Amino acid sequence: MTIRSRTLAESLLLIVPVAAVGLVLIVGSSEMGSGPGEGPVPQQTTPPRVIVVGAGLSGLSTALELADGGASVVVIDMSSV
């Protein structure tokens, strides 16, 4: 039996899709009403403002998705602090 440790890059490839799905679920749930019978969700007059921490693969792809959806996005990375 061979035991092989994962590199950081391999571990991130496993985590990124899960993080992206979690973000989509969180963002999607904020657009829904608080419960049945609560009425329609009021339309936002200003685009949501979002800060994405980390300019890695998942951070940049998340920022791009949010910007494509109309959000005002700021990406903060460790190298820019």
Short mmCIF file of N, CA and C in Angstrom, two decimals:
data_model
loop_
_atom_site.label_atom_id
_atom_site.label_comp_id
_atom_site.label_asym_id
_atom_site.label_seq_id
_atom_site.Cartn_x
_atom_site.Cartn_y
_atom_site.Cartn_z
N MET A 1 0.85 -1.17 0.00
CA MET A 1 0.00 0.00 0.00
C MET A 1 0.90 1.24 0.00
N THR A 2 0.58 2.17 -0.88
CA THR A 2 1.36 3.39 -1.00
C THR A 2 0.63 4.54 -0.33
N ILE A 3 1.31 5.24 0.52
CA ILE A 3 0.74 6.42 1.18
C ILE A 3 1.37 7.64 0.53
N ARG A 4 0.53 8.53 0.06
CA ARG A 4 1.02 9.72 -0.63
C ARG A 4 0.40 10.94 0.01
N SER A 5 1.22 11.91 0.34
CA SER A 5 0.66 13.14 0.91
C SER A 5 0.32 14.09 -0.22
N ARG A 6 -0.73 14.84 -0.04
CA ARG A 6 -1.16 15.81 -1.04
C ARG A 6 -0.35 17.09 -0.93
N THR A 7 -0.10 17.68 -2.06
CA THR A 7 0.55 18.99 -2.05
C THR A 7 -0.52 20.04 -1.76
N LEU A 8 -0.08 21.23 -1.46
CA LEU A 8 -1.03 22.32 -1.19
C LEU A 8 -1.91 22.58 -2.40
N ALA A 9 -1.32 22.56 -3.58
CA ALA A 9 -2.10 22.81 -4.80
C ALA A 9 -3.18 21.75 -4.99
N GLU A 10 -2.86 20.49 -4.73
CA GLU A 10 -3.85 19.43 -4.87
C GLU A 10 -4.97 19.59 -3.85
N SER A 11 -4.62 19.98 -2.64
CA SER A 11 -5.63 20.19 -1.61
C SER A 11 -6.56 21.34 -1.98
N LEU A 12 -5.99 22.42 -2.54
CA LEU A 12 -6.80 23.57 -2.94
C LEU A 12 -7.74 23.20 -4.07
N LEU A 13 -7.30 22.34 -4.98
CA LEU A 13 -8.17 21.92 -6.08
C LEU A 13 -9.39 21.18 -5.56
N LEU A 14 -9.26 20.52 -4.41
CA LEU A 14 -10.40 19.84 -3.81
C LEU A 14 -11.29 20.82 -3.05
N ILE A 15 -10.71 21.85 -2.46
CA ILE A 15 -11.45 22.79 -1.63
C ILE A 15 -12.18 23.84 -2.46
N VAL A 16 -11.57 24.32 -3.54
CA VAL A 16 -12.12 25.44 -4.31
C VAL A 16 -13.55 25.18 -4.79
N PRO A 17 -13.86 24.02 -5.40
CA PRO A 17 -15.25 23.82 -5.83
C PRO A 17 -16.24 23.84 -4.66
N VAL A 18 -15.84 23.30 -3.53
CA VAL A 18 -16.73 23.30 -2.36
C VAL A 18 -16.95 24.72 -1.87
N ALA A 19 -15.89 25.52 -1.83
CA ALA A 19 -16.01 26.91 -1.39
C ALA A 19 -16.89 27.70 -2.34
N ALA A 20 -16.73 27.46 -3.63
CA ALA A 20 -17.54 28.18 -4.62
C ALA A 20 -19.01 27.83 -4.48
N VAL A 21 -19.31 26.55 -4.27
CA VAL A 21 -20.71 26.14 -4.08
C VAL A 21 -21.27 26.76 -2.82
N GLY A 22 -20.49 26.79 -1.75
CA GLY A 22 -20.95 27.42 -0.51
C GLY A 22 -21.25 28.88 -0.70
N LEU A 23 -20.40 29.58 -1.45
CA LEU A 23 -20.62 31.00 -1.70
C LEU A 23 -21.89 31.21 -2.52
N VAL A 24 -22.08 30.38 -3.53
CA VAL A 24 -23.29 30.50 -4.36
C VAL A 24 -24.53 30.27 -3.52
N LEU A 25 -24.47 29.30 -2.62
CA LEU A 25 -25.62 29.03 -1.75
C LEU A 25 -25.89 30.21 -0.83
N ILE A 26 -24.83 30.81 -0.29
CA ILE A 26 -25.01 31.96 0.61
C ILE A 26 -25.57 33.15 -0.15
N VAL A 27 -24.97 33.46 -1.30
CA VAL A 27 -25.44 34.59 -2.10
C VAL A 27 -26.85 34.34 -2.59
N GLY A 28 -27.14 33.13 -3.03
CA GLY A 28 -28.48 32.80 -3.53
C GLY A 28 -29.53 32.89 -2.44
N SER A 29 -29.18 32.48 -1.22
CA SER A 29 -30.17 32.50 -0.15
C SER A 29 -30.50 33.92 0.29
N SER A 30 -29.56 34.86 0.10
CA SER A 30 -29.84 36.24 0.50
C SER A 30 -30.84 36.91 -0.43
N GLU A 31 -31.03 36.33 -1.62
CA GLU A 31 -31.98 36.91 -2.56
C GLU A 31 -33.40 36.40 -2.32
N MET A 32 -33.55 35.38 -1.49
CA MET A 32 -34.87 34.82 -1.22
C MET A 32 -35.52 35.54 -0.05
N GLY A 33 -36.84 35.44 0.05
CA GLY A 33 -37.54 36.02 1.18
C GLY A 33 -37.22 35.27 2.46
N SER A 34 -37.61 35.83 3.61
CA SER A 34 -37.30 35.17 4.86
C SER A 34 -38.16 33.95 5.14
N GLY A 35 -39.25 33.82 4.47
CA GLY A 35 -40.09 32.65 4.67
C GLY A 35 -41.30 32.71 3.76
N PRO A 36 -42.07 31.65 3.76
CA PRO A 36 -43.25 31.65 2.91
C PRO A 36 -44.25 32.70 3.37
N GLY A 37 -44.87 33.36 2.43
CA GLY A 37 -45.88 34.35 2.76
C GLY A 37 -45.33 35.71 3.13
N GLU A 38 -44.02 35.90 3.00
CA GLU A 38 -43.41 37.17 3.37
C GLU A 38 -43.54 38.20 2.25
N GLY A 39 -43.97 37.80 1.08
CA GLY A 39 -44.10 38.72 -0.04
C GLY A 39 -42.84 38.78 -0.86
N PRO A 40 -42.86 39.59 -1.90
CA PRO A 40 -41.69 39.67 -2.77
C PRO A 40 -40.52 40.38 -2.10
N VAL A 41 -39.34 40.04 -2.55
CA VAL A 41 -38.13 40.68 -2.03
C VAL A 41 -38.01 42.05 -2.67
N PRO A 42 -37.80 43.11 -1.88
CA PRO A 42 -37.65 44.44 -2.47
C PRO A 42 -36.43 44.50 -3.38
N GLN A 43 -36.56 45.22 -4.48
CA GLN A 43 -35.46 45.37 -5.42
C GLN A 43 -34.42 46.34 -4.85
N GLN A 44 -33.15 46.00 -5.02
CA GLN A 44 -32.08 46.88 -4.57
C GLN A 44 -31.91 48.00 -5.58
N THR A 45 -31.73 49.21 -5.08
CA THR A 45 -31.51 50.34 -5.97
C THR A 45 -30.02 50.56 -6.23
N THR A 46 -29.17 50.08 -5.33
CA THR A 46 -27.73 50.19 -5.54
C THR A 46 -27.15 48.78 -5.60
N PRO A 47 -26.08 48.60 -6.38
CA PRO A 47 -25.48 47.26 -6.45
C PRO A 47 -24.84 46.89 -5.11
N PRO A 48 -24.85 45.61 -4.77
CA PRO A 48 -24.20 45.20 -3.52
C PRO A 48 -22.70 45.45 -3.59
N ARG A 49 -22.11 45.81 -2.45
CA ARG A 49 -20.67 46.03 -2.36
C ARG A 49 -20.06 44.84 -1.64
N VAL A 50 -19.04 44.23 -2.26
CA VAL A 50 -18.46 42.99 -1.74
C VAL A 50 -16.95 43.13 -1.66
N ILE A 51 -16.37 42.62 -0.58
CA ILE A 51 -14.92 42.53 -0.46
C ILE A 51 -14.56 41.05 -0.51
N VAL A 52 -13.67 40.69 -1.43
CA VAL A 52 -13.18 39.31 -1.55
C VAL A 52 -11.77 39.31 -0.99
N VAL A 53 -11.53 38.47 0.01
CA VAL A 53 -10.22 38.37 0.63
C VAL A 53 -9.46 37.22 -0.02
N GLY A 54 -8.37 37.55 -0.69
CA GLY A 54 -7.55 36.55 -1.36
C GLY A 54 -7.67 36.65 -2.87
N ALA A 55 -6.52 36.80 -3.53
CA ALA A 55 -6.51 36.92 -4.99
C ALA A 55 -6.01 35.64 -5.64
N GLY A 56 -6.30 34.52 -4.99
CA GLY A 56 -5.96 33.23 -5.59
C GLY A 56 -7.01 32.83 -6.61
N LEU A 57 -6.96 31.58 -7.02
CA LEU A 57 -7.88 31.07 -8.03
C LEU A 57 -9.33 31.24 -7.61
N SER A 58 -9.66 30.83 -6.40
CA SER A 58 -11.06 30.93 -5.97
C SER A 58 -11.48 32.37 -5.70
N GLY A 59 -10.58 33.18 -5.16
CA GLY A 59 -10.92 34.57 -4.89
C GLY A 59 -11.20 35.35 -6.16
N LEU A 60 -10.33 35.19 -7.16
CA LEU A 60 -10.53 35.92 -8.41
C LEU A 60 -11.73 35.42 -9.19
N SER A 61 -11.96 34.10 -9.19
CA SER A 61 -13.13 33.59 -9.91
C SER A 61 -14.42 34.02 -9.21
N THR A 62 -14.40 34.07 -7.89
CA THR A 62 -15.56 34.55 -7.14
C THR A 62 -15.81 36.03 -7.42
N ALA A 63 -14.74 36.82 -7.43
CA ALA A 63 -14.87 38.25 -7.72
C ALA A 63 -15.43 38.47 -9.12
N LEU A 64 -14.97 37.69 -10.08
CA LEU A 64 -15.46 37.82 -11.45
C LEU A 64 -16.95 37.48 -11.54
N GLU A 65 -17.35 36.40 -10.88
CA GLU A 65 -18.77 36.00 -10.87
C GLU A 65 -19.64 37.09 -10.25
N LEU A 66 -19.19 37.63 -9.13
CA LEU A 66 -19.95 38.68 -8.45
C LEU A 66 -20.03 39.94 -9.30
N ALA A 67 -18.91 40.32 -9.93
CA ALA A 67 -18.91 41.51 -10.78
C ALA A 67 -19.81 41.31 -12.00
N ASP A 68 -19.78 40.11 -12.58
CA ASP A 68 -20.67 39.81 -13.71
C ASP A 68 -22.14 39.89 -13.29
N GLY A 69 -22.40 39.62 -12.01
CA GLY A 69 -23.76 39.70 -11.49
C GLY A 69 -24.17 41.10 -11.08
N GLY A 70 -23.27 42.07 -11.25
CA GLY A 70 -23.63 43.46 -10.96
C GLY A 70 -23.11 44.01 -9.65
N ALA A 71 -22.35 43.22 -8.90
CA ALA A 71 -21.83 43.69 -7.61
C ALA A 71 -20.61 44.57 -7.82
N SER A 72 -20.40 45.48 -6.89
CA SER A 72 -19.19 46.28 -6.85
C SER A 72 -18.19 45.52 -5.99
N VAL A 73 -17.09 45.05 -6.59
CA VAL A 73 -16.19 44.11 -5.92
C VAL A 73 -14.81 44.73 -5.70
N VAL A 74 -14.27 44.52 -4.49
CA VAL A 74 -12.89 44.88 -4.17
C VAL A 74 -12.19 43.61 -3.74
N VAL A 75 -11.03 43.32 -4.35
CA VAL A 75 -10.24 42.13 -3.99
C VAL A 75 -9.05 42.59 -3.16
N ILE A 76 -8.90 41.99 -1.98
CA ILE A 76 -7.78 42.30 -1.09
C ILE A 76 -6.93 41.04 -0.97
N ASP A 77 -5.62 41.20 -1.20
CA ASP A 77 -4.72 40.07 -1.10
C ASP A 77 -3.62 40.41 -0.10
N MET A 78 -2.98 39.40 0.43
CA MET A 78 -1.94 39.61 1.43
C MET A 78 -0.81 40.48 0.88
N SER A 79 -0.49 40.34 -0.40
CA SER A 79 0.61 41.11 -0.97
C SER A 79 0.25 42.59 -1.14
N SER A 80 -1.04 42.93 -1.08
CA SER A 80 -1.45 44.32 -1.26
C SER A 80 -1.64 45.05 0.07
N VAL A 81 -1.41 44.36 1.17
CA VAL A 81 -1.61 44.97 2.49
C VAL A 81 -0.32 45.52 2.99
#
